Amino acid sequence: MKKLAIIIMTSFLMITIIPVHSTAANVTNANIPATEKTTESIESQKMLSRLNFINNMDKSEMSRAEKRTLRKEVQSIKKHLDGYQGVYISVGAAIIIVLLLILIF
């Protein structure tokens, strides 16, 4: 009975994975729009250059209020840049991963 369940699970996985894998070879990169990634990378590059400019500034002649505004600007830029980094998993993907782990072990 356990062998039958393993055979059924393996055949189901092969049926679902192999067609997707075979059609992936036919897809070209020209069809994929890359506008979102390029705009995000351009914005992040601008923010990083601004951070480098602020770090290289001579702050000894600045007033206290100017330093405070620069500090707030640096903090907001860092928060904005941290939002771009990271890996996000959808709820459906998390459920599938948990079910597969339960079935395997």
mmCIF file of C-alpha atoms in Angstrom, residues 7-44:
data_model
loop_
_atom_site.group_PDB
_atom_site.id
_atom_site.type_symbol
_atom_site.label_atom_id
_atom_site.label_comp_id
_atom_site.label_asym_id
_atom_site.label_seq_id
_atom_site.Cartn_x
_atom_site.Cartn_y
_atom_site.Cartn_z
ATOM 1 C CA ILE A 7 4.141 5.427 -7.224
ATOM 2 C CA ILE A 8 0.970 7.508 -7.567
ATOM 3 C CA MET A 9 2.646 10.559 -6.030
ATOM 4 C CA THR A 10 5.689 10.194 -8.305
ATOM 5 C CA SER A 11 3.579 9.816 -11.420
ATOM 6 C CA PHE A 12 1.460 12.830 -10.467
ATOM 7 C CA LEU A 13 4.568 14.955 -9.948
ATOM 8 C CA MET A 14 6.013 13.791 -13.272
ATOM 9 C CA ILE A 15 2.793 14.625 -15.091
ATOM 10 C CA THR A 16 2.727 18.133 -13.645
ATOM 11 C CA ILE A 17 6.431 18.946 -13.907
ATOM 12 C CA ILE A 18 7.491 17.533 -17.278
ATOM 13 C CA PRO A 19 5.076 19.535 -19.498
ATOM 14 C CA VAL A 20 6.050 22.782 -17.789
ATOM 15 C CA HIS A 21 9.714 21.959 -18.141
ATOM 16 C CA SER A 22 9.389 21.106 -21.834
ATOM 17 C CA THR A 23 7.547 24.325 -22.702
ATOM 18 C CA ALA A 24 10.073 26.457 -20.840
ATOM 19 C CA ALA A 25 12.643 25.812 -23.575
ATOM 20 C CA ASN A 26 10.419 27.496 -26.184
ATOM 21 C CA VAL A 27 9.994 30.786 -24.307
ATOM 22 C CA THR A 28 12.250 33.631 -25.430
ATOM 23 C CA ASN A 29 13.441 36.489 -23.273
ATOM 24 C CA ALA A 30 12.127 39.055 -25.757
ATOM 25 C CA ASN A 31 8.548 38.398 -24.624
ATOM 26 C CA ILE A 32 9.226 39.218 -20.986
ATOM 27 C CA PRO A 33 8.835 42.925 -20.150
ATOM 28 C CA ALA A 34 11.649 44.161 -17.954
ATOM 29 C CA THR A 35 10.366 47.665 -17.308
ATOM 30 C CA GLU A 36 9.557 47.147 -13.631
ATOM 31 C CA LYS A 37 12.991 45.825 -12.752
ATOM 32 C CA THR A 38 14.780 48.549 -14.662
ATOM 33 C CA THR A 39 12.789 51.355 -13.051
ATOM 34 C CA GLU A 40 13.377 49.906 -9.603
ATOM 35 C CA SER A 41 17.084 49.533 -10.264
ATOM 36 C CA ILE A 42 17.351 53.079 -11.647
ATOM 37 C CA GLU A 43 15.586 54.481 -8.590
ATOM 38 C CA SER A 44 17.738 52.450 -6.240
#
